[in-house]
XYZ file of C-alpha atoms in Angstrom:
688
model
C 33.984 -127.668 19.999
C 36.997 -129.947 19.516
C 35.297 -131.666 16.536
C 34.648 -128.349 14.833
C 38.275 -127.340 15.330
C 39.445 -130.656 13.840
C 37.327 -130.267 10.764
C 38.443 -126.683 10.306
C 42.111 -127.659 10.454
C 41.453 -130.834 8.380
C 43.271 -132.995 10.898
C 43.071 -136.766 10.466
C 40.232 -137.901 12.576
C 36.955 -139.689 12.496
C 35.364 -139.808 8.999
C 32.298 -141.701 9.951
C 30.744 -143.832 12.609
C 32.115 -147.084 11.083
C 35.799 -146.122 10.999
C 38.070 -147.745 13.542
C 40.642 -144.991 13.800
C 41.296 -143.165 17.073
C 41.314 -139.375 17.064
C 42.017 -137.695 20.475
C 40.474 -134.411 19.470
C 37.405 -136.116 18.153
C 37.150 -138.205 21.297
C 37.456 -135.145 23.517
C 34.925 -133.396 21.322
C 32.565 -136.313 21.718
C 32.807 -136.168 25.475
C 32.293 -132.417 25.564
C 29.375 -132.585 23.144
C 27.912 -135.428 25.143
C 27.935 -133.275 28.237
C 26.490 -130.341 26.310
C 23.857 -132.576 24.780
C 22.948 -133.841 28.206
C 22.357 -130.310 29.317
C 20.290 -129.637 26.196
C 18.328 -132.821 26.650
C 17.745 -132.330 30.338
C 16.465 -128.811 29.962
C 13.248 -129.574 28.028
C 12.744 -132.740 30.017
C 12.984 -130.973 33.334
C 11.009 -127.917 32.419
C 9.344 -127.430 29.077
C 8.305 -130.993 28.276
C 6.020 -131.200 31.237
C 4.533 -127.786 30.641
C 3.762 -127.989 26.907
C 0.188 -128.701 25.945
C -1.193 -131.187 23.433
C -1.736 -128.482 20.823
C 2.003 -127.769 20.317
C 2.557 -130.600 17.822
C 4.820 -128.670 15.536
C 7.139 -127.694 18.280
C 7.215 -131.232 19.592
C 7.980 -132.558 16.087
C 10.947 -130.285 15.585
C 12.256 -131.160 19.038
C 11.878 -134.864 18.324
C 13.964 -134.477 15.221
C 16.743 -132.880 17.146
C 16.620 -135.569 19.752
C 16.948 -138.338 17.139
C 19.945 -136.628 15.600
C 21.557 -136.213 18.957
C 21.051 -139.853 19.753
C 22.771 -140.924 16.542
C 25.719 -138.697 17.252
C 25.938 -140.072 20.776
C 25.972 -143.618 19.318
C 28.920 -142.734 17.113
C 30.819 -141.375 20.108
C 30.241 -144.580 22.022
C 31.647 -146.644 19.107
C 34.779 -144.505 19.051
C 35.142 -145.019 22.781
C 35.038 -148.795 22.334
C 37.704 -148.709 19.638
C 39.950 -146.504 21.798
C 39.668 -148.823 24.811
C 40.708 -151.813 22.697
C 43.979 -150.077 21.698
C 44.975 -149.169 25.315
C 46.970 -151.562 27.530
C 44.992 -153.722 29.900
C 45.761 -151.811 33.124
C 45.201 -148.347 31.701
C 42.162 -149.610 29.901
C 40.678 -150.844 33.150
C 41.352 -147.538 34.805
C 39.858 -145.737 31.879
C 36.843 -148.009 31.924
C 36.306 -147.170 35.577
C 36.559 -143.438 34.962
C 34.522 -143.511 31.775
C 31.969 -145.837 33.293
C 31.597 -143.607 36.264
C 31.146 -140.582 34.029
C 28.710 -142.485 31.861
C 26.686 -143.705 34.794
C 26.651 -140.193 36.193
C 25.322 -138.795 32.890
C 22.903 -141.646 32.532
C 21.578 -141.273 36.030
C 21.239 -137.583 35.431
C 19.334 -138.214 32.184
C 17.095 -140.778 33.765
C 16.500 -138.583 36.743
C 15.399 -135.813 34.398
C 13.137 -138.190 32.517
C 11.626 -139.398 35.762
C 10.919 -135.891 36.823
C 9.489 -135.067 33.383
C 6.903 -137.786 33.426
C 5.666 -140.787 35.331
C 7.081 -143.343 32.940
C 10.699 -143.526 34.203
C 10.469 -144.614 37.828
C 13.701 -146.587 38.347
C 16.252 -143.778 37.757
C 14.016 -141.354 39.600
C 14.290 -143.444 42.789
C 18.113 -143.430 42.725
C 18.298 -139.700 42.055
C 15.772 -138.943 44.750
C 17.758 -141.060 47.212
C 20.951 -139.149 46.421
C 19.165 -135.840 46.787
C 17.710 -136.943 50.095
C 21.154 -137.988 51.365
C 22.643 -134.663 50.334
C 19.775 -132.842 51.996
C 20.305 -134.849 55.195
C 24.004 -133.970 55.192
C 23.155 -130.313 54.793
C 20.682 -130.519 57.641
C 23.306 -132.223 59.829
C 25.839 -129.486 59.071
C 23.258 -126.813 59.831
C 22.374 -128.551 63.081
C 26.036 -128.624 64.134
C 26.436 -124.939 63.330
C 23.280 -124.124 65.267
C 24.493 -126.179 68.217
C 27.819 -124.344 68.317
C 25.934 -121.068 68.391
C 23.098 -121.972 70.738
C 24.950 -123.995 73.396
C 27.165 -121.093 74.623
C 24.148 -118.795 74.452
C 22.035 -121.143 76.572
C 24.907 -121.647 79.057
C 25.292 -117.887 79.439
C 21.549 -117.475 79.973
C 21.516 -120.260 82.587
C 24.449 -118.650 84.388
C 22.623 -115.340 84.526
C 19.484 -117.015 85.846
C 21.517 -118.964 88.393
C 23.146 -115.834 89.755
C 19.952 -113.813 89.685
C 17.406 -116.245 91.078
C 18.728 -119.620 92.167
C 21.706 -118.589 94.306
C 20.681 -116.679 97.467
C 21.654 -113.073 97.156
C 23.436 -111.270 99.927
C 20.302 -109.539 101.173
C 18.288 -112.739 101.458
C 21.192 -114.498 103.154
C 21.481 -111.710 105.703
C 17.757 -111.928 106.407
C 18.210 -115.575 107.388
C 20.856 -114.803 109.979
C 19.838 -114.898 113.639
C 18.251 -111.535 114.397
C 15.506 -111.248 116.957
C 14.206 -109.269 119.917
C 12.417 -110.450 123.037
C 11.038 -108.676 126.124
C 11.731 -110.577 129.357
C 11.049 -109.230 132.814
C 11.264 -105.748 134.216
C 14.155 -103.370 134.489
C 15.346 -102.634 138.003
C 16.533 -106.103 139.028
C 20.177 -107.084 139.262
C 22.157 -104.586 137.217
C 23.780 -105.714 135.059
C 21.843 -108.992 134.766
C 23.657 -112.309 134.488
C 24.320 -113.211 130.844
C 26.163 -116.127 129.264
C 26.307 -117.934 125.897
C 26.707 -121.591 124.974
C 25.361 -123.918 122.291
C 23.125 -126.480 123.998
C 20.769 -127.521 121.175
C 23.413 -128.532 118.620
C 22.526 -126.015 115.877
C 26.035 -124.446 115.838
C 24.612 -121.158 117.147
C 25.282 -120.196 120.746
C 22.160 -120.001 122.875
C 21.534 -117.284 125.463
C 21.217 -117.734 129.241
C 19.859 -114.806 131.198
C 18.872 -113.961 134.752
C 15.385 -112.450 134.804
C 13.382 -110.544 137.431
C 9.606 -110.330 136.917
C 6.552 -109.062 138.785
C 3.650 -111.396 139.417
C 0.006 -110.650 138.540
C 0.900 -107.256 137.081
C 1.488 -105.872 140.576
C 3.370 -102.694 141.328
C 7.039 -102.909 142.279
C 6.233 -101.410 145.707
C 4.402 -104.586 146.683
C 7.597 -106.571 146.336
C 6.068 -109.575 144.589
C 9.111 -110.532 142.550
C 9.800 -113.747 140.726
C 13.396 -114.619 139.936
C 14.280 -117.044 137.202
C 16.960 -118.158 134.796
C 15.866 -118.378 131.162
C 17.464 -120.147 128.214
C 16.726 -118.668 124.780
C 17.411 -120.102 121.344
C 20.231 -118.219 119.652
C 18.510 -118.627 116.272
C 14.956 -117.463 117.018
C 14.925 -116.100 120.585
C 12.298 -118.618 121.683
C 12.392 -119.806 125.284
C 14.059 -123.233 125.601
C 13.459 -123.577 129.328
C 12.851 -121.470 132.428
C 14.131 -122.196 135.934
C 12.478 -120.457 138.884
C 14.962 -119.372 141.568
C 14.505 -118.299 145.191
C 16.782 -115.314 144.699
C 18.190 -113.256 141.889
C 20.835 -114.838 139.673
C 24.130 -112.969 139.958
C 26.247 -115.117 137.639
C 25.628 -117.708 134.952
C 28.570 -119.867 133.895
C 28.539 -122.267 130.938
C 30.965 -124.758 129.482
C 31.320 -127.344 132.244
C 31.359 -130.861 130.765
C 31.082 -134.218 132.523
C 32.194 -137.547 131.084
C 28.876 -139.153 132.039
C 26.801 -136.101 131.130
C 26.539 -135.554 127.330
C 24.677 -132.273 127.708
C 26.624 -129.183 128.809
C 26.251 -128.074 132.404
C 25.157 -124.541 133.335
C 25.912 -123.035 136.752
C 23.362 -120.638 138.275
C 24.895 -118.634 141.110
C 22.877 -116.554 143.547
C 23.799 -114.843 146.778
C 23.482 -118.003 148.869
C 22.997 -120.869 146.425
C 24.982 -122.468 143.642
C 22.993 -124.753 141.330
C 24.105 -126.923 138.391
C 21.459 -127.636 135.749
C 21.308 -129.556 132.495
C 21.899 -126.979 129.772
C 19.474 -128.666 127.361
C 16.498 -129.226 129.672
C 17.107 -127.012 132.734
C 16.821 -130.021 135.057
C 18.666 -129.612 138.377
C 21.789 -131.769 138.698
C 22.962 -130.645 142.106
C 22.584 -127.742 144.526
C 24.750 -126.428 147.330
C 23.918 -123.809 149.965
C 26.553 -121.201 150.822
C 26.487 -117.832 152.493
C 27.320 -114.479 150.984
C 28.723 -115.629 147.667
C 30.694 -112.841 146.083
C 32.502 -114.515 143.215
C 33.188 -117.851 141.592
C 36.527 -119.020 140.219
C 37.373 -121.586 137.606
C 39.292 -124.725 138.541
C 37.753 -126.810 135.788
C 36.256 -129.312 136.355
C 36.261 -128.301 140.038
C 35.110 -124.929 141.329
C 36.417 -122.232 143.624
C 33.935 -119.940 145.335
C 34.778 -116.747 147.204
C 32.479 -115.669 150.051
C 32.399 -112.637 152.298
C 30.617 -112.451 155.662
C 27.926 -109.895 156.326
C 29.860 -108.172 159.098
C 32.660 -105.670 158.630
C 35.606 -107.914 159.435
C 36.071 -108.521 155.718
C 37.385 -112.022 156.181
C 37.393 -113.463 152.704
C 36.794 -117.217 152.522
C 37.583 -119.583 149.648
C 35.501 -122.742 149.283
C 36.401 -125.660 147.013
C 33.550 -127.551 145.373
C 33.427 -130.617 143.193
C 32.190 -129.617 139.770
C 30.666 -133.077 139.237
C 28.600 -133.405 142.409
C 28.645 -130.006 144.089
C 30.113 -131.563 147.248
C 32.403 -129.395 149.348
C 36.048 -130.363 149.280
C 36.873 -129.874 152.951
C 35.766 -126.692 154.656
C 36.019 -122.994 153.746
C 39.473 -121.442 154.096
C 39.340 -117.921 155.621
C 41.853 -115.168 154.937
C 42.176 -112.078 157.102
C 42.739 -109.424 154.464
C 43.450 -105.921 155.660
C 42.714 -104.160 152.377
C 39.451 -102.554 151.382
C 37.861 -102.032 148.022
C 36.535 -104.066 145.145
C 36.750 -107.858 145.297
C 39.319 -109.122 142.807
C 39.220 -112.727 141.591
C 39.600 -115.482 142.402
C 41.623 -116.221 139.248
C 43.577 -119.373 138.539
C 47.106 -118.923 137.198
C 49.551 -121.544 135.961
C 53.207 -120.476 135.973
C 55.823 -121.421 133.440
C 56.992 -124.217 135.753
C 53.478 -125.721 135.908
C 52.580 -124.591 139.442
C 49.059 -123.336 140.223
C 48.284 -120.160 142.162
C 45.079 -118.338 143.084
C 44.943 -114.566 142.585
C 42.436 -112.639 144.680
C 42.152 -109.625 146.974
C 40.166 -106.646 148.221
C 41.468 -103.490 146.564
C 44.832 -105.202 146.085
C 46.027 -108.455 144.521
C 47.531 -111.366 146.409
C 48.515 -114.832 145.230
C 48.472 -118.076 147.178
C 49.459 -121.567 146.100
C 46.494 -123.763 145.193
C 48.320 -126.573 146.983
C 48.243 -124.581 150.235
C 44.521 -123.823 149.852
C 43.758 -127.487 149.225
C 45.804 -128.671 152.214
C 44.152 -126.151 154.533
C 40.663 -127.002 153.245
C 41.105 -130.766 153.664
C 43.365 -130.444 156.714
C 45.769 -132.827 155.018
C 43.330 -135.753 155.174
C 42.925 -136.139 151.400
C 45.681 -137.178 148.970
C 47.311 -134.487 146.867
C 47.150 -135.042 143.129
C 50.198 -134.727 140.919
C 48.934 -131.432 139.485
C 49.051 -129.815 142.947
C 52.474 -131.043 144.034
C 54.602 -128.538 142.118
C 55.707 -125.090 143.248
C 57.358 -122.310 141.294
C 60.662 -121.275 142.901
C 60.509 -117.889 141.237
C 57.110 -117.107 142.652
C 57.931 -118.523 146.059
C 60.919 -116.183 146.194
C 58.546 -113.215 145.960
C 57.177 -113.880 149.440
C 58.118 -111.225 151.980
C 58.730 -113.789 154.711
C 59.036 -117.544 154.777
C 56.098 -117.810 157.140
C 53.777 -115.851 154.871
C 51.455 -117.682 152.504
C 50.796 -114.633 150.324
C 52.704 -113.369 147.317
C 52.079 -109.664 146.770
C 51.073 -109.094 143.136
C 50.001 -105.509 143.728
C 49.775 -103.627 146.990
C 49.636 -99.850 147.111
C 47.703 -96.823 148.203
C 45.645 -96.797 145.005
C 42.962 -99.444 144.882
C 42.736 -101.973 142.098
C 39.652 -101.616 139.901
C 40.229 -104.367 137.336
C 42.540 -107.369 136.945
C 42.019 -109.479 133.857
C 44.015 -111.830 131.607
C 45.523 -110.237 128.527
C 43.642 -112.333 125.973
C 41.660 -111.537 122.815
C 37.883 -111.742 123.053
C 37.861 -111.478 126.839
C 34.306 -111.172 128.141
C 32.701 -111.673 124.734
C 30.463 -114.486 125.945
C 31.091 -114.534 129.725
C 32.032 -118.231 129.751
C 34.543 -118.685 132.558
C 34.064 -122.488 132.514
C 35.264 -123.023 128.942
C 38.262 -125.356 129.536
C 40.265 -124.195 126.502
C 39.702 -120.565 127.434
C 40.663 -121.054 131.059
C 43.814 -123.020 130.361
C 44.977 -120.341 127.956
C 44.075 -117.448 130.266
C 45.895 -119.064 133.188
C 49.234 -118.550 131.416
C 48.781 -115.016 130.121
C 49.985 -111.642 131.346
C 47.482 -109.406 133.155
C 45.879 -106.046 132.571
C 45.794 -103.982 135.759
C 43.662 -100.874 136.287
C 44.304 -99.092 139.590
C 43.796 -95.648 141.053
C 40.798 -95.397 138.656
C 42.988 -93.785 135.989
C 46.187 -95.843 135.653
C 46.550 -98.695 133.216
C 49.411 -101.219 133.323
C 50.379 -104.622 131.957
C 51.851 -107.062 134.484
C 54.270 -109.688 133.208
C 53.333 -113.072 134.617
C 56.914 -114.349 134.597
C 58.241 -111.873 137.156
C 55.181 -109.841 138.354
C 56.680 -106.605 137.031
C 54.892 -103.816 135.192
C 55.657 -103.665 131.504
C 54.447 -100.058 131.209
C 51.942 -97.618 132.750
C 49.495 -95.309 130.956
C 47.746 -92.394 132.697
C 44.273 -91.301 131.599
C 41.017 -90.045 133.031
C 38.851 -92.224 135.308
C 38.335 -95.637 133.659
C 34.834 -96.878 134.482
C 34.629 -100.029 132.355
C 36.841 -103.026 131.797
C 39.490 -102.575 129.048
C 38.994 -104.595 125.871
C 42.095 -106.353 124.458
C 42.325 -106.501 120.671
C 44.721 -106.133 117.736
C 44.787 -102.520 116.571
C 48.195 -102.450 114.883
C 49.979 -105.317 113.154
C 52.761 -106.065 115.656
C 51.006 -109.173 116.958
C 50.723 -107.771 120.518
C 47.305 -107.143 121.991
C 46.387 -103.484 122.377
C 43.829 -102.081 124.835
C 40.645 -100.117 124.147
C 39.575 -98.006 127.129
C 37.009 -95.281 127.732
C 36.436 -92.723 130.435
C 33.897 -89.948 131.000
C 34.080 -86.503 132.570
C 32.014 -83.304 132.256
C 29.534 -84.836 129.845
C 32.237 -85.989 127.414
C 33.234 -89.580 126.811
C 36.721 -90.214 125.487
C 37.667 -93.467 123.765
C 41.327 -94.436 123.483
C 43.433 -97.300 122.118
C 46.727 -97.913 123.941
C 49.616 -99.805 122.359
C 50.086 -103.091 124.210
C 53.804 -103.154 123.459
C 54.848 -99.835 125.020
C 51.785 -98.037 126.437
C 51.728 -95.315 123.770
C 48.471 -93.815 122.527
C 47.428 -95.181 119.127
C 43.965 -93.648 118.638
C 41.493 -91.401 120.444
C 38.165 -89.682 119.846
C 35.637 -87.718 121.887
C 31.872 -88.174 122.029
C 28.856 -86.861 123.825
C 28.590 -89.001 126.944
C 25.984 -91.786 126.472
C 25.383 -91.986 130.251
C 25.939 -95.714 130.449
C 28.747 -98.031 131.535
C 29.181 -100.942 129.169
C 32.233 -102.939 128.205
C 33.671 -102.591 124.708
C 33.738 -105.753 122.604
C 36.798 -106.557 120.474
C 36.034 -108.966 117.632
C 38.535 -110.696 115.344
C 38.005 -109.980 111.633
C 39.126 -111.446 108.320
C 41.871 -108.806 108.032
C 43.731 -110.137 111.076
C 42.939 -107.016 113.081
C 40.131 -106.487 115.586
C 36.934 -104.518 115.219
C 35.910 -102.622 118.356
C 32.211 -102.218 119.231
C 31.280 -99.486 121.709
C 28.332 -97.262 122.663
C 28.582 -93.483 122.582
C 26.760 -90.290 121.683
C 27.515 -88.133 118.671
C 31.214 -87.580 117.928
C 32.692 -84.235 118.945
C 34.964 -82.862 116.269
C 37.847 -80.560 117.188
C 37.837 -77.227 115.332
C 40.818 -76.492 113.134
C 43.919 -75.008 114.829
C 42.521 -75.980 118.244
C 44.167 -78.801 120.172
C 41.440 -79.406 122.772
C 37.943 -80.533 121.836
C 35.119 -78.394 123.133
C 31.412 -78.936 123.545
C 28.696 -76.453 124.365
C 27.435 -76.501 127.968
C 23.928 -77.386 126.863
C 25.129 -80.429 124.951
C 27.437 -81.517 127.750
C 24.802 -81.216 130.443
C 21.863 -82.713 128.616
C 21.520 -86.461 128.515
C 21.460 -87.614 124.897
C 18.174 -89.075 123.765
C 19.825 -91.382 121.270
C 22.690 -93.753 122.002
C 24.664 -95.122 119.060
C 26.592 -98.316 118.523
C 29.832 -97.661 116.628
C 32.291 -100.009 114.977
C 35.945 -98.998 114.750
C 38.353 -100.833 112.464
C 42.074 -99.982 112.465
C 42.289 -100.113 108.655
C 40.183 -96.911 108.497
C 40.718 -95.297 111.872
C 39.539 -91.841 110.732
C 35.968 -93.035 110.284
C 33.429 -94.980 112.322
C 30.600 -97.183 111.164
C 27.339 -96.388 112.923
C 25.514 -99.720 113.222
C 22.399 -98.692 115.129
C 20.885 -95.987 117.295
C 18.326 -96.335 120.078
C 16.856 -94.674 123.128
C 17.245 -97.915 125.123
C 19.949 -98.144 127.783
C 22.160 -101.181 127.226
C 23.303 -102.695 130.516
C 25.236 -105.758 129.323
C 26.306 -107.371 126.066
C 27.952 -110.454 124.596
C 29.202 -111.661 121.209
C 28.256 -114.946 119.566
C 30.154 -116.287 116.540
C 28.841 -118.266 113.561
C 31.805 -119.961 111.939
C 29.848 -121.285 108.940
C 28.596 -117.872 107.813
C 31.681 -115.936 109.051
C 29.366 -113.708 111.003
C 28.898 -112.671 114.622
C 25.799 -111.741 116.597
C 25.904 -108.832 119.006
C 23.567 -109.595 121.905
C 22.474 -106.819 124.235
C 20.271 -106.631 127.308
C 18.687 -103.189 127.565
C 16.223 -101.235 129.649
C 13.508 -99.693 127.491
C 11.979 -96.487 128.877
C 8.226 -96.030 129.245
C 6.061 -92.933 129.121
C 4.695 -93.317 132.671
C 6.392 -93.971 135.974
C 6.259 -97.749 135.692
C 9.567 -99.562 135.294
C 10.681 -100.111 131.737
C 10.806 -103.487 130.074
C 14.010 -105.485 129.927
C 14.688 -106.255 126.271
C 17.182 -108.758 124.893
C 18.167 -108.333 121.269
C 20.371 -110.281 118.867
C 21.797 -108.427 115.851
C 23.782 -109.861 112.955
C 26.905 -107.740 112.626
C 27.285 -108.337 108.893
C 23.674 -107.290 108.330
C 24.220 -104.218 110.505
C 27.387 -103.353 108.581
C 25.490 -103.491 105.275
C 22.924 -101.010 106.589
C 25.387 -98.875 108.573
C 26.423 -95.291 107.960
C 29.972 -94.055 107.621
C 30.769 -91.221 110.051
C 33.941 -89.174 109.654
C 35.903 -88.213 112.740
C 37.788 -85.504 110.858
C 36.469 -82.441 109.069
C 35.607 -83.320 105.479
C 33.833 -80.183 104.308
C 30.482 -81.950 104.384
C 27.660 -81.216 106.751
C 27.766 -83.603 109.679
C 30.551 -85.628 108.137
C 28.086 -88.371 107.147
C 28.886 -90.130 103.891
C 26.137 -92.084 102.221
C 26.807 -95.801 101.626
C 28.647 -96.339 98.384
C 29.838 -92.740 98.234
C 33.423 -93.593 99.053
C 35.764 -96.582 99.224
C 35.491 -97.242 102.959
C 31.938 -98.460 102.523
C 33.191 -101.179 100.170
C 35.770 -102.255 102.747
C 33.200 -102.606 105.510
C 30.797 -104.535 103.284
C 33.503 -107.123 102.618
C 34.349 -107.472 106.308
C 33.740 -110.845 107.971
C 34.147 -111.976 111.563
C 35.728 -115.053 113.099
C 36.055 -116.657 116.493
C 39.039 -115.811 118.657
C 41.777 -118.446 118.563
C 42.149 -120.105 121.919
C 44.932 -122.628 122.385
C 44.913 -125.449 124.909
C 48.201 -125.851 126.744
C 47.522 -128.581 129.311
C 44.825 -130.691 130.891
C 42.306 -129.335 133.375
C 43.038 -129.123 137.072
C 41.223 -131.681 139.207
C 41.485 -132.665 142.856
């Protein structure tokens, strides 16, 4: 194009192929025409030359003519290029040679590549062009692979995450199915009521095992024949299988766990009957020692030593305290009698440590007295055994409470109304019935006390000065109060229940001032069973109790009413409810049964943040034979998942039952977890 323009304008330029003059336009035209000629030459070589047949001689002749002419013109352009390079300076000429050479080699390789593709004759240039094409193709494949990787890797990761959550990780339902839940029938109902029950981990699986007093009939005989077999049975807390069975000569009244010896790696379990106290290896059931006593009524906790209260069979009501070595079972001296004038329920013996570090024993018959442990020890040993440092101290404040200097007793409570319950004000009291747990005992020995007297009066006694903090009046209280955290003031509140006229009333009393915090009425379940207070992840306690159907108060009526037929008839179904202070207007119904629960305990699993509710029940039968005694372990978290929400207030719905997932409370309960009560150790154990 540049050459044509030069000729049209008649500019001085190249006249022929042999002239040595340099014309920029002509040179540019030569380069452009060379590129155009390459395209023209490559086209027939790449396509038409290979496809034309032998009969197209005329067409091939005309094309050959054009090719010869093009080659001559290309030769002239090359001569001009040589002349132009000679006129340039050395440095620029070298640069130009590099550029021109590169362009020339590129065109030449292109031409040769076309020729190689056109026919088999040109093999050298075809190899170089094929190699370049292969390299470019490899680079394209690499780029495509990188793009595919960036797309596929996140997709695969997302798919793996979905599969992991759906199949590999255990879902909540499967995890709940693995939690310890079982049921076992042991013995016959009608033995000691309630039967002895205690919990302690003896097989090292981090789940507390169950120890139970059992009464059975031999050879399927009738109860009238009196062929009874008494035994203590240890059950696995995981599966309910029997670990060992110990045959006893009499029924087991108490089972105490938690006693540890320095030379005994396995925990020690105490089996207490009416006239025998036996220590056995908690893992194997092998007898360690045995001591014979008469008329055992209660057993205290002077870990690692023991304090046993006995009452004679006659009506003099002389209470005796006997000290035993927890390691060998040997008596420490002789029994110490006390001529108590009161009558009523045996209270204690309970060990108490004052703020000055002095030890006192609380006990009584219908009232509560305190006596220095030092005095009991001196009277038992008659001063012939040395007094340890732990027994030397006395509390001047407590000693000043004595009526006379000659009296050994300190009056904790003495009145016309008999004492029904005296217990330490501690969370989780009675959950597992382990009075020999050293940490528990040392903490309980410094706490205030809960006092129930006159069957309907509830008070908190301050341990520092033996004065009542407050008094709450209610109906007859038939079961032991359950301390737990209902509000968030950090002070333990009290859950109590009483029954009258076929109606059971449950109440929560503020531990700080004795005010009523919560109450509800139910159809009486016709059973007496302690409420369990369990610590939860919210910092408050969940209260477990048995009752019949809730009785809702009609609007504009202050007193709840129930029809005479409902009040008089014994309910066929008893229900286990869970109350949590965060949603005090609803209850969670965990289970319902026709069995009659006679005792219960709570076992904690720290790893799974769960708790097992263990009950011993009497299962009715269709005929007149005694029902079976059934022990059952239920995972509370599994029961919560399957539970029903029951409203205590009118909601406009029939029955007040809300299906799971129908309102926000269900979500709260499903996220609830349980934890063990915190028990602090304040000092070392008392030993003689």
